[in-house]
Short mmCIF file of N, CA, C and O in Angstrom, two decimals:
data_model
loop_
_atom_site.label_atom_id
_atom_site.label_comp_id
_atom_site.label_asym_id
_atom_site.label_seq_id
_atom_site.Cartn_x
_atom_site.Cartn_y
_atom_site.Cartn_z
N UNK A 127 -29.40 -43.39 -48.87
CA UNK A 127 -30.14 -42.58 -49.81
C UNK A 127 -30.55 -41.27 -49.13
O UNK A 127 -31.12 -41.29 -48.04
N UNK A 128 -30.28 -40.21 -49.74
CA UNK A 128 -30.79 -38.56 -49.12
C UNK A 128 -32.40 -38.88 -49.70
O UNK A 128 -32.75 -39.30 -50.80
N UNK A 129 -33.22 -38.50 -48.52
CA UNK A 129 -34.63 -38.27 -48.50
C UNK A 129 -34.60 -36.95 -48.57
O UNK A 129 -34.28 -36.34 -47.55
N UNK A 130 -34.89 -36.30 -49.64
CA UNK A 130 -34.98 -34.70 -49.49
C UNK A 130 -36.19 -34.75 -49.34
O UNK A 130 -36.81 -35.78 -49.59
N UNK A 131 -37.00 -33.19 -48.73
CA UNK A 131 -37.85 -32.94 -48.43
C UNK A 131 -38.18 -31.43 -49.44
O UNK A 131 -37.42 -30.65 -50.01
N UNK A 132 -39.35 -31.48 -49.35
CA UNK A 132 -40.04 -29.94 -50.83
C UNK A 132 -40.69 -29.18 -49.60
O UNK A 132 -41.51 -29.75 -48.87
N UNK A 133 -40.31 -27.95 -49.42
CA UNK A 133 -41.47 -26.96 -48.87
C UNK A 133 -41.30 -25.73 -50.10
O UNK A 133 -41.62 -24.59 -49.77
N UNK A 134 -40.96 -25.87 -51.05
CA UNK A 134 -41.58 -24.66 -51.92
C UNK A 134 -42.76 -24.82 -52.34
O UNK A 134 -43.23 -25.42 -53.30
N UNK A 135 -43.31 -24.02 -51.26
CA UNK A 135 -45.12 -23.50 -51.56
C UNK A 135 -45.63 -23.59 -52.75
O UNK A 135 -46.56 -24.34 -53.08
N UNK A 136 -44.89 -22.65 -53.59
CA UNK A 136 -45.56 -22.32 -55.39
C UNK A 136 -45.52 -23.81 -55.68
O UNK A 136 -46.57 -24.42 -55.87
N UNK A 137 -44.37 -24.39 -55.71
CA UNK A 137 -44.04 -25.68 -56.22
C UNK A 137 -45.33 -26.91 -55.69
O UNK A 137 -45.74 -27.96 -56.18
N UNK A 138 -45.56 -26.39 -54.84
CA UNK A 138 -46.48 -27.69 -54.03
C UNK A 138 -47.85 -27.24 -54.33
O UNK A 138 -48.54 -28.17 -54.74
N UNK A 139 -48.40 -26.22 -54.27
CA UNK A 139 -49.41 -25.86 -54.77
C UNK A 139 -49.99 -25.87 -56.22
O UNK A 139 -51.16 -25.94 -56.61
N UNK A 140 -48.44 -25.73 -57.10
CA UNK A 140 -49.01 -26.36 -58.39
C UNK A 140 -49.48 -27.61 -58.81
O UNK A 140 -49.63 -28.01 -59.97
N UNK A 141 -49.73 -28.33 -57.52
CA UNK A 141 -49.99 -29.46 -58.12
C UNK A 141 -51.70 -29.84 -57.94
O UNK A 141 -52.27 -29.88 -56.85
N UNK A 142 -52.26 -30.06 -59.08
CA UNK A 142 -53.17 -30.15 -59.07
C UNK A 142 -54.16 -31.17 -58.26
O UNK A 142 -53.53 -32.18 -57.92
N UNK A 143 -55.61 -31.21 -57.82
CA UNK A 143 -55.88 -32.32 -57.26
C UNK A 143 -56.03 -32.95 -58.23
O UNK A 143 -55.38 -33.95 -57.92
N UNK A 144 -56.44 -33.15 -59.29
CA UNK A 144 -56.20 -34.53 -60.62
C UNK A 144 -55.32 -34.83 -60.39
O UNK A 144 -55.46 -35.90 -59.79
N UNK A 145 -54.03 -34.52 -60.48
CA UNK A 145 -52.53 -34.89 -60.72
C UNK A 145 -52.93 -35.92 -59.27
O UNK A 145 -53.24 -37.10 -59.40
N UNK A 146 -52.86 -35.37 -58.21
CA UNK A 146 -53.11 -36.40 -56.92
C UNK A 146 -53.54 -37.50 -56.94
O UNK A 146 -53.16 -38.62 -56.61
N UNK A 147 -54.83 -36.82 -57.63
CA UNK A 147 -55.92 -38.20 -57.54
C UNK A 147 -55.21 -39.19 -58.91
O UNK A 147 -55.88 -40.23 -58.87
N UNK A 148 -54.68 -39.26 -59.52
CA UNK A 148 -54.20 -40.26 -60.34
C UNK A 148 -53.01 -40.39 -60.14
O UNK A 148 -52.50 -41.17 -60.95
N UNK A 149 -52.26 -39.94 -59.37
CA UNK A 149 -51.06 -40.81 -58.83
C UNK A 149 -51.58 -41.77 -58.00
O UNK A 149 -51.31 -42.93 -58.32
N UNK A 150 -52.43 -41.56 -56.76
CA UNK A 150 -52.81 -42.06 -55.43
C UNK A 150 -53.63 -43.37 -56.19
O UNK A 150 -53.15 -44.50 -56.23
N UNK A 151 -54.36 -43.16 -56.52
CA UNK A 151 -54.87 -44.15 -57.82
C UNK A 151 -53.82 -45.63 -58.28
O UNK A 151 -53.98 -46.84 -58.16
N UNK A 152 -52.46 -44.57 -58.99
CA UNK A 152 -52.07 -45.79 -59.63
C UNK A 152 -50.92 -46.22 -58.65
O UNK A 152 -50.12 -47.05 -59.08
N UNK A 153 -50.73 -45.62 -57.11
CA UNK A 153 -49.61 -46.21 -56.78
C UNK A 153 -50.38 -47.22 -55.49
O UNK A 153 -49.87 -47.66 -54.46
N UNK A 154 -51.66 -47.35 -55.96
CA UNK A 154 -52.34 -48.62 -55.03
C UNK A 154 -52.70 -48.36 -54.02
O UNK A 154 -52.69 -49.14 -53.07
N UNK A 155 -53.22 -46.84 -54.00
CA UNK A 155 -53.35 -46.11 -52.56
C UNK A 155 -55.38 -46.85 -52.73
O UNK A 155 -55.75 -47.31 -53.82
N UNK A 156 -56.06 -46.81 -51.87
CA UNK A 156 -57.81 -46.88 -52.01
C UNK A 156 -58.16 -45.88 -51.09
O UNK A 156 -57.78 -45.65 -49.94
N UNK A 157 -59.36 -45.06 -52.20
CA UNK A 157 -59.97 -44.10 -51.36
C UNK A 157 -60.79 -44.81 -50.22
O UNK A 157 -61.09 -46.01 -50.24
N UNK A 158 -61.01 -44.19 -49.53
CA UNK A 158 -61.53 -44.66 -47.78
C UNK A 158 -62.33 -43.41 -47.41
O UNK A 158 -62.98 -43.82 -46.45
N UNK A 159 -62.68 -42.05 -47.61
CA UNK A 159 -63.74 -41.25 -47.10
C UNK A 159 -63.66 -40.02 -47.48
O UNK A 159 -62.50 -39.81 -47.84
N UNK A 160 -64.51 -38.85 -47.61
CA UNK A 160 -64.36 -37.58 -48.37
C UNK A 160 -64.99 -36.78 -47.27
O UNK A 160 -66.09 -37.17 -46.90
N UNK A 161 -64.48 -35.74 -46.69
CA UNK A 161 -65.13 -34.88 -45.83
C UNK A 161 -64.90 -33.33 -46.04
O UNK A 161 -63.98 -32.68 -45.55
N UNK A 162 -65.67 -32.99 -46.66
CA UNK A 162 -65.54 -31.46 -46.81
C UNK A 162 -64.60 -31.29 -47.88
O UNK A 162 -64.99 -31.67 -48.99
N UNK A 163 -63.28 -30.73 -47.77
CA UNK A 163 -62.32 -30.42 -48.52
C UNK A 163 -61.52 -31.54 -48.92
O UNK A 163 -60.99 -31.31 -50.00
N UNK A 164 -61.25 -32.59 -48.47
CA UNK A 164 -59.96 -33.21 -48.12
C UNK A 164 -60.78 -34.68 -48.35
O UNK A 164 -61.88 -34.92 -47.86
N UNK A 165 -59.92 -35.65 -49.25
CA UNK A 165 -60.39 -37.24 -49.41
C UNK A 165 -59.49 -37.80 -49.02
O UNK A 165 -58.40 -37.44 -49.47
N UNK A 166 -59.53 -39.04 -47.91
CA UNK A 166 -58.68 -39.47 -47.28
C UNK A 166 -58.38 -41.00 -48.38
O UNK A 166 -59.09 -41.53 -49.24
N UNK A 167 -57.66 -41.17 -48.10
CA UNK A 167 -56.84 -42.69 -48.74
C UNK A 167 -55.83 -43.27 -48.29
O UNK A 167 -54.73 -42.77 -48.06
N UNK A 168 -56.27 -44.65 -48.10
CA UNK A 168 -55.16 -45.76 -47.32
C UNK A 168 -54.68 -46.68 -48.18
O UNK A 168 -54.95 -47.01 -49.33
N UNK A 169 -53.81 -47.07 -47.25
CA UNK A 169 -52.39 -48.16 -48.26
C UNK A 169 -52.24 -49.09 -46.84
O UNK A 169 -51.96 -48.63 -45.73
N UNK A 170 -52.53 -50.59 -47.18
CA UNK A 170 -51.70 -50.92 -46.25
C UNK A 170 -50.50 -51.05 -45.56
O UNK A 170 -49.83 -50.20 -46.15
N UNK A 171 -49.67 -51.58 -44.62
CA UNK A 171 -48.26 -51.17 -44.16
C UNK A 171 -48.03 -52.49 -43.52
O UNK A 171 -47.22 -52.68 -42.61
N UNK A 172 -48.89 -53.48 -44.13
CA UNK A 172 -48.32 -54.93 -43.76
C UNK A 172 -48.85 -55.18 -42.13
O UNK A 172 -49.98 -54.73 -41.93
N UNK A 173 -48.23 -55.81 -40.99
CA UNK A 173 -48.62 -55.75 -40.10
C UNK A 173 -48.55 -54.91 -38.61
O UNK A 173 -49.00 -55.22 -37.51
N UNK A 174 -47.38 -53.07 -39.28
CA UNK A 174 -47.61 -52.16 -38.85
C UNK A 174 -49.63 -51.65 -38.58
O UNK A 174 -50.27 -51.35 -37.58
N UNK A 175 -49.96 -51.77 -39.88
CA UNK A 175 -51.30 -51.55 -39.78
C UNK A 175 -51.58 -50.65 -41.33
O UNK A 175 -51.19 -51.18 -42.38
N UNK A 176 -52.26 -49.29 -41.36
CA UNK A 176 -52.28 -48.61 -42.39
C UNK A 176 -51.97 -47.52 -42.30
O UNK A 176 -52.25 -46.83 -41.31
N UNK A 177 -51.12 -46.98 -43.65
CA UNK A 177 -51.12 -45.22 -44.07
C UNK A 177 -52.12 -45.01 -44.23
O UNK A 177 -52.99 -45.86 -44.39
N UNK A 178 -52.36 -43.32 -44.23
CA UNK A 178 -53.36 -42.58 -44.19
C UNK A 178 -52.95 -41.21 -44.86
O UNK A 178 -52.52 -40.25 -44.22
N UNK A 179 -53.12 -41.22 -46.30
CA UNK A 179 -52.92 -39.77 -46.92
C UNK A 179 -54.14 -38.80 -47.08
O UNK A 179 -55.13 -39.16 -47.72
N UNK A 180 -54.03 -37.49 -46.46
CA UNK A 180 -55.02 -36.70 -46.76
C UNK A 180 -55.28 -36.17 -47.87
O UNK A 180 -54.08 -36.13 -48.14
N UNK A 181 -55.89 -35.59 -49.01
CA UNK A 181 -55.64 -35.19 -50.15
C UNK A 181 -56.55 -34.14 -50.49
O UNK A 181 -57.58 -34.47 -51.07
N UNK A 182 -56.30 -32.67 -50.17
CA UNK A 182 -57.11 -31.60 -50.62
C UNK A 182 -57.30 -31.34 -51.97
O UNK A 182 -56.51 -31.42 -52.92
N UNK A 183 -59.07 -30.87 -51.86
CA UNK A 183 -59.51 -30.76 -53.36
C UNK A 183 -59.16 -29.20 -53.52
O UNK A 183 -58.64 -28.74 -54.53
N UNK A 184 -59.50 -28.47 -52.39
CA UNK A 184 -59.72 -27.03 -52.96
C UNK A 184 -58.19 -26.02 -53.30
O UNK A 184 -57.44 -25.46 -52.50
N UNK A 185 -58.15 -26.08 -54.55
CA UNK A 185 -56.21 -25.39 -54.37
C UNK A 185 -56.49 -23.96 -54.14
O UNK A 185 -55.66 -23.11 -53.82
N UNK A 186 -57.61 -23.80 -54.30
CA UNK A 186 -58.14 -21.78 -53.60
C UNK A 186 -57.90 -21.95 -51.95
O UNK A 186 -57.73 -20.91 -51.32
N UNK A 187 -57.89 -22.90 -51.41
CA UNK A 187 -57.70 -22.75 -49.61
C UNK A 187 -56.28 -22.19 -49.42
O UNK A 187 -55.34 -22.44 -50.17
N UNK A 188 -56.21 -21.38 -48.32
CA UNK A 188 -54.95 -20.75 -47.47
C UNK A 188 -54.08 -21.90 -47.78
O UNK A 188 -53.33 -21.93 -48.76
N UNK A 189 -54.21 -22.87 -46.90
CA UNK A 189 -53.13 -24.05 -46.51
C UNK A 189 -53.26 -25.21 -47.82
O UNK A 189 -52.88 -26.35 -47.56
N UNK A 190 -53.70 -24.95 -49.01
CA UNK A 190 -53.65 -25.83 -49.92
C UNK A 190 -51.91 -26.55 -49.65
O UNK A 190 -51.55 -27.51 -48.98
N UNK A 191 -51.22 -25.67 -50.43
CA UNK A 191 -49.73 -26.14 -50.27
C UNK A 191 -49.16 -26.59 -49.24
O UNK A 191 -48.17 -27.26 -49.52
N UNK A 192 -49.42 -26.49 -47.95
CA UNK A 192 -49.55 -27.13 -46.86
C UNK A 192 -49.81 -28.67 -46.81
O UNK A 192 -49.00 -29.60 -46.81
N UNK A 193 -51.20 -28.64 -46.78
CA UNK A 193 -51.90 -29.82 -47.55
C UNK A 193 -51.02 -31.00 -48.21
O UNK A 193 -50.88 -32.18 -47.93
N UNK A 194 -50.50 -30.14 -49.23
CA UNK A 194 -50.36 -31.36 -50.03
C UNK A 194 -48.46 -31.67 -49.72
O UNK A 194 -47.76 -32.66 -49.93
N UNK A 195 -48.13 -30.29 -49.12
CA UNK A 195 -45.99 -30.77 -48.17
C UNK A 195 -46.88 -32.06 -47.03
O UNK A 195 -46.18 -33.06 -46.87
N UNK A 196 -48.17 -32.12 -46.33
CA UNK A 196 -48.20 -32.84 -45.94
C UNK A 196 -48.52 -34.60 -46.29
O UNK A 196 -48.06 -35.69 -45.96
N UNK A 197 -49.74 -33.98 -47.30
CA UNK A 197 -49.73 -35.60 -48.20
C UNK A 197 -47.86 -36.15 -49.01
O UNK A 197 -47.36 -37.27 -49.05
N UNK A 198 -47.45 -35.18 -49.38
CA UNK A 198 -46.07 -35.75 -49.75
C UNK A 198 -44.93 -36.32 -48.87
O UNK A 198 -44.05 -37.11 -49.22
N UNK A 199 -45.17 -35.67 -47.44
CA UNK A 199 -44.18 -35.93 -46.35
C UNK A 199 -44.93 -37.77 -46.19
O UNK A 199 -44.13 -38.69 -46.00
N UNK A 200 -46.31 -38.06 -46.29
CA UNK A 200 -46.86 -39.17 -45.73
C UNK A 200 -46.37 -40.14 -46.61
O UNK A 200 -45.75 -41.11 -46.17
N UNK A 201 -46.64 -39.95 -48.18
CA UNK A 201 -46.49 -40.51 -49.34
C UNK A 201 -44.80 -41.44 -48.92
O UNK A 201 -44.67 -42.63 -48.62
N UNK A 202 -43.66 -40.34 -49.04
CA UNK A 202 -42.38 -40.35 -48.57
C UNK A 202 -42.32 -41.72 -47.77
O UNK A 202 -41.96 -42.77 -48.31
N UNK A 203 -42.60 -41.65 -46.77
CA UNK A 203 -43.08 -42.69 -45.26
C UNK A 203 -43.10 -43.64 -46.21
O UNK A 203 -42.19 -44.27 -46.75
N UNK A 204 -44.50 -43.65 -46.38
CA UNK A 204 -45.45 -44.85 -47.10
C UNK A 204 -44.73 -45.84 -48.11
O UNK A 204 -44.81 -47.06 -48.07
N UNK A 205 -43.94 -44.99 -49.14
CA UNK A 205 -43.35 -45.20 -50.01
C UNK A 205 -41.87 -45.87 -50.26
O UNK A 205 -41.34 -46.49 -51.18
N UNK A 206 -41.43 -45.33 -48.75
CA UNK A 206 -39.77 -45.42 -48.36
C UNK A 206 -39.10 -44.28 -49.61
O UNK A 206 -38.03 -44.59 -50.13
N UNK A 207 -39.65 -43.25 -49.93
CA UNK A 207 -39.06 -42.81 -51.64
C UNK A 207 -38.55 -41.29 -50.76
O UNK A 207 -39.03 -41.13 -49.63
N UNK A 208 -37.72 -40.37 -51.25
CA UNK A 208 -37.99 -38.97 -51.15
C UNK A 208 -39.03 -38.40 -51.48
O UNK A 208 -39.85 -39.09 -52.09
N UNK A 209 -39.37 -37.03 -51.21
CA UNK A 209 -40.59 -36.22 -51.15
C UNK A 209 -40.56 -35.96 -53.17
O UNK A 209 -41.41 -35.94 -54.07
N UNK A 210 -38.98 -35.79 -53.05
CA UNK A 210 -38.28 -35.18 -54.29
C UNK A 210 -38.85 -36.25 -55.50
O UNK A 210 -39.38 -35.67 -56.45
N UNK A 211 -38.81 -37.60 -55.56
CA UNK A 211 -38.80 -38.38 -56.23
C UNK A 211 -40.44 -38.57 -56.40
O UNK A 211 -40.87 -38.74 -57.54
N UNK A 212 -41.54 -38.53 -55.08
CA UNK A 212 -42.67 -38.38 -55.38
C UNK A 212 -43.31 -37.37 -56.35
O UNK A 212 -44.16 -37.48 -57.24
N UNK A 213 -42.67 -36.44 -55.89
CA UNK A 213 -43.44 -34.88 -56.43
C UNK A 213 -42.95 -35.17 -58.12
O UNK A 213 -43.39 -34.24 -58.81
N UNK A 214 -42.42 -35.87 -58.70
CA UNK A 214 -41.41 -36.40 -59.72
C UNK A 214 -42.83 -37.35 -60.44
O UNK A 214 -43.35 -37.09 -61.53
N UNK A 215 -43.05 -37.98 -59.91
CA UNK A 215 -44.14 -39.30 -60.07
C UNK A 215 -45.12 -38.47 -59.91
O UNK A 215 -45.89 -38.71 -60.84
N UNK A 216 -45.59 -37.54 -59.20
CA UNK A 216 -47.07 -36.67 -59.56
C UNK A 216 -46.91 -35.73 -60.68
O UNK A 216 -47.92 -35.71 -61.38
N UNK A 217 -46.09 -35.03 -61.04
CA UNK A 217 -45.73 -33.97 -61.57
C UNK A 217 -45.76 -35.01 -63.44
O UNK A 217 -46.30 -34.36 -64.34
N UNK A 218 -45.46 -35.82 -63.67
CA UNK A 218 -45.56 -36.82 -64.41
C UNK A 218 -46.36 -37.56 -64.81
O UNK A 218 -46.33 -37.70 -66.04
N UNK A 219 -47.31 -38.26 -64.14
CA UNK A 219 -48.19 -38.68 -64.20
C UNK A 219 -49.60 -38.89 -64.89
O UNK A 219 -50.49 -39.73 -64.88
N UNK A 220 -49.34 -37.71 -65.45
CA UNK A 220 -50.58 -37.31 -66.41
C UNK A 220 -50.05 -37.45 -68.05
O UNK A 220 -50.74 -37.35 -69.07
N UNK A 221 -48.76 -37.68 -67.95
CA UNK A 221 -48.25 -37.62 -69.39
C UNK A 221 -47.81 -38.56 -69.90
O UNK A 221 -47.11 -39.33 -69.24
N UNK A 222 -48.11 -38.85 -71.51
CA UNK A 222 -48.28 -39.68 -72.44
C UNK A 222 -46.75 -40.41 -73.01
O UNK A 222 -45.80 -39.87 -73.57
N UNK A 223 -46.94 -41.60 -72.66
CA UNK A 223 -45.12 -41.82 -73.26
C UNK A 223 -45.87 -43.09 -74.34
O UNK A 223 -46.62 -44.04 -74.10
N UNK A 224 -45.21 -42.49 -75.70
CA UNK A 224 -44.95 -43.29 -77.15
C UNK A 224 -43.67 -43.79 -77.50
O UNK A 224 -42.70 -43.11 -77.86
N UNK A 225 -43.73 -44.92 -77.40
CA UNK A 225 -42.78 -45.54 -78.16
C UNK A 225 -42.79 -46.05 -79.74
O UNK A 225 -43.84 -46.58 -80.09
N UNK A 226 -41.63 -45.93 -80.82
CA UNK A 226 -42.21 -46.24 -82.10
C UNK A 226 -41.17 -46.79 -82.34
O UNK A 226 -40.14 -46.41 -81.78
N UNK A 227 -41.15 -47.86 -83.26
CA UNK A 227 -40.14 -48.85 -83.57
C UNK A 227 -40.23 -48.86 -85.16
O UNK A 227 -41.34 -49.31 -85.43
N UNK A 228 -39.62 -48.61 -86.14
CA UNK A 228 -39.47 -48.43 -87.48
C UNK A 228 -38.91 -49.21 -88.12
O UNK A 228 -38.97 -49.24 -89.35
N UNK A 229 -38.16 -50.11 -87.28
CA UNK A 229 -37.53 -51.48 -87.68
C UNK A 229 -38.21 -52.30 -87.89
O UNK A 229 -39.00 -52.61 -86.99
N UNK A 230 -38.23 -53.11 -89.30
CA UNK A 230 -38.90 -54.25 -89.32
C UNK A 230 -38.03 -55.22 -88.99
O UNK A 230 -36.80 -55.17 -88.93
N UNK A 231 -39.03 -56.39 -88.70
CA UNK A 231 -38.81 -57.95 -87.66
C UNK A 231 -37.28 -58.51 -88.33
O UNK A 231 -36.19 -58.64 -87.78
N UNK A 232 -37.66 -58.75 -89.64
CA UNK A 232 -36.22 -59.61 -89.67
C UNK A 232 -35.30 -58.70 -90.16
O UNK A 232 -34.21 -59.26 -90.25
N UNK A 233 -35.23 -57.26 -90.61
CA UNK A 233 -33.96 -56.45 -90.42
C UNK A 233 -33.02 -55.94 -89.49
O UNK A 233 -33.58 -55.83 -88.40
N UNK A 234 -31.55 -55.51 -89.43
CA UNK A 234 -31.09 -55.75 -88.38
C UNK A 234 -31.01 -53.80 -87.91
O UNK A 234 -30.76 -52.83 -88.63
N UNK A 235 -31.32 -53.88 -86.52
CA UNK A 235 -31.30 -52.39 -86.15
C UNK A 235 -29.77 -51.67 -87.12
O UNK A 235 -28.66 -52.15 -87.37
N UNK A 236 -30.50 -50.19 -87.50
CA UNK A 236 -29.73 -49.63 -87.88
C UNK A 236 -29.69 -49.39 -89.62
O UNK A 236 -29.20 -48.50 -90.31
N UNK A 237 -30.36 -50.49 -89.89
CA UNK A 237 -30.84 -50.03 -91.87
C UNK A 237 -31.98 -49.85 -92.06
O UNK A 237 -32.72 -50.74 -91.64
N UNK A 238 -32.39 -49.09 -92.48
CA UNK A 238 -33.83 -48.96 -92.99
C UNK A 238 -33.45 -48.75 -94.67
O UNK A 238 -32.25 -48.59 -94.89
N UNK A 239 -34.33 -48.75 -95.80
CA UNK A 239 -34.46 -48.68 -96.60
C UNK A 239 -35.25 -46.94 -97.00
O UNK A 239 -36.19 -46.49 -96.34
N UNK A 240 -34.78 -46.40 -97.87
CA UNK A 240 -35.18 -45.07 -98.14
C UNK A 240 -36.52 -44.88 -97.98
O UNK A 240 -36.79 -43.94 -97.23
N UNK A 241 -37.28 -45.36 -98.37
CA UNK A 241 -38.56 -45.58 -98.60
C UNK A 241 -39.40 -46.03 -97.93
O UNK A 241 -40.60 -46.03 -98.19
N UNK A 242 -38.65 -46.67 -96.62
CA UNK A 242 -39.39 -47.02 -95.62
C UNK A 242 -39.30 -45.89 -94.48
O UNK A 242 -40.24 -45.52 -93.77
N UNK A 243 -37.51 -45.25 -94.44
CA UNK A 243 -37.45 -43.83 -93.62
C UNK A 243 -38.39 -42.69 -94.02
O UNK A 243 -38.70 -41.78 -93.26
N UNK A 244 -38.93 -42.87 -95.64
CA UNK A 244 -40.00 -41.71 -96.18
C UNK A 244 -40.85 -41.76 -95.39
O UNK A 244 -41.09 -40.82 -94.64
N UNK A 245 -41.71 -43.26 -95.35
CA UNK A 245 -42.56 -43.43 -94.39
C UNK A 245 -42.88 -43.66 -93.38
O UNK A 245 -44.00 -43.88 -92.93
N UNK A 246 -41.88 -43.63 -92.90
CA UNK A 246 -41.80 -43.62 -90.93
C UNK A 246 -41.68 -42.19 -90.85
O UNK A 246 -42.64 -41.65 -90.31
N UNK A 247 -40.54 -41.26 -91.33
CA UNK A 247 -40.74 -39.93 -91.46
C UNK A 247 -42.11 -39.16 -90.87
O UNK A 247 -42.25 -38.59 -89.79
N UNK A 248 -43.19 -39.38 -92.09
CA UNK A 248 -44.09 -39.32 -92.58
C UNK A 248 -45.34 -39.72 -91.23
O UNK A 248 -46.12 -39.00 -90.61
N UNK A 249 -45.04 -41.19 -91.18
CA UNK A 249 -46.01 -41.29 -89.59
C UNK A 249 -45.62 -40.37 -88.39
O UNK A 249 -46.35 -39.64 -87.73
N UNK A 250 -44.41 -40.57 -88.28
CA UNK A 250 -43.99 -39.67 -87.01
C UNK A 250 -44.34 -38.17 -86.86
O UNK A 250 -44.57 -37.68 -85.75
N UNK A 251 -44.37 -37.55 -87.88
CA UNK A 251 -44.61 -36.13 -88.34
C UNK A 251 -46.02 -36.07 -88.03
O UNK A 251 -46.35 -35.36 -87.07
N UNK A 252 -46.86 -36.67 -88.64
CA UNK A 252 -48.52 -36.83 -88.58
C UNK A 252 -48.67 -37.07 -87.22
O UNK A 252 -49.20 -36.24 -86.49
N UNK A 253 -48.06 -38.56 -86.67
CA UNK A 253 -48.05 -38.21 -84.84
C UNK A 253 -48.02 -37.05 -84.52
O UNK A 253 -49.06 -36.43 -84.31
N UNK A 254 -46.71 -36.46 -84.42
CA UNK A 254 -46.71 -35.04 -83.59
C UNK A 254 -47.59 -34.17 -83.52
O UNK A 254 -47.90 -33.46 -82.57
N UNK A 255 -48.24 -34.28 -85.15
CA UNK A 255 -49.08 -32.66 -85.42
C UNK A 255 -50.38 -33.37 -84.38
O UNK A 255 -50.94 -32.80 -83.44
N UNK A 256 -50.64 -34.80 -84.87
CA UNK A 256 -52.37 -35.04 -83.77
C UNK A 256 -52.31 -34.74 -82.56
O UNK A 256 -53.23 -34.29 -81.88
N UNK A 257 -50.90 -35.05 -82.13
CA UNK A 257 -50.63 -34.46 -80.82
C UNK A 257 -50.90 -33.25 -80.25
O UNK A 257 -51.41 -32.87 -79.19
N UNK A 258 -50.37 -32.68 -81.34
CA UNK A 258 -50.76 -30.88 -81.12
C UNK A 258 -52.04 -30.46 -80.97
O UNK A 258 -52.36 -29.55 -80.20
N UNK A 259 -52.89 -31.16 -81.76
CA UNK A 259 -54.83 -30.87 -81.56
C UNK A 259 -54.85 -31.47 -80.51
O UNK A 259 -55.91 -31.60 -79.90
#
């Protein structure tokens, strides 16, 4: 597997500390200490011992993007994943996936009845727009 690696600055700097903090969150990382700028968080590594990701809050600092090519280079490690595939899983992370199924139970995929496409139509459309507010 190619482990690519990200040093585009803009690219790394867009990433928000929310976006961080709820990846690190859901990929089972636990916060462990906050000092100044930067909240540290560990993962265990079995009986290597533990990772240790740094995670800057302030994206106004010089080395923000720095920062976070370095929390991604650790992540990578931690993860066995590319940098590419992380930044993929943060960059993501914040967004909403719907699934809708219009098929009823005992019909077989692929017929709907006019009147039932009116009204699936009809929900789906109303989805989108709530979406939009």
């Amino acid at each position: 597997m190619i482990k690519a690696r990200v040093v585009d600055a803009p690219v790394l700097a867009a990433r928000t500390p929310m976006e961080l903090f709820m990846y690190l969150r859901s990929a089972g990382w636990r916060h462990a200490e906050r000092s100044g700028n930067l909240v540290s968080w560990v993962r265990s590594a079995g009986p290597e011992g533990e990772f240790e990701v740094l995670q800057p809050l302030d994206p106004g600092s010089r080395d923000y993007a720095a920062r976070v090519g370095d929390a991604l280079a650790t992540l990578a490690v931690a993860e066995d994943r590319s940098e590419l595939e992380i930044l993929r899983a943060i960059t993501a992370v914040s967004d909403d996936v719907h699934s809708v199924s219009i098929f009823p139970a005992d019909d077989p995929p692929g017929l709907i009845a006019l009147e039932d496409g009116v009204t699936a139509y009809e929900s789906l459309r109303s989805l989108v727009v709530a979406s939009a507010y």
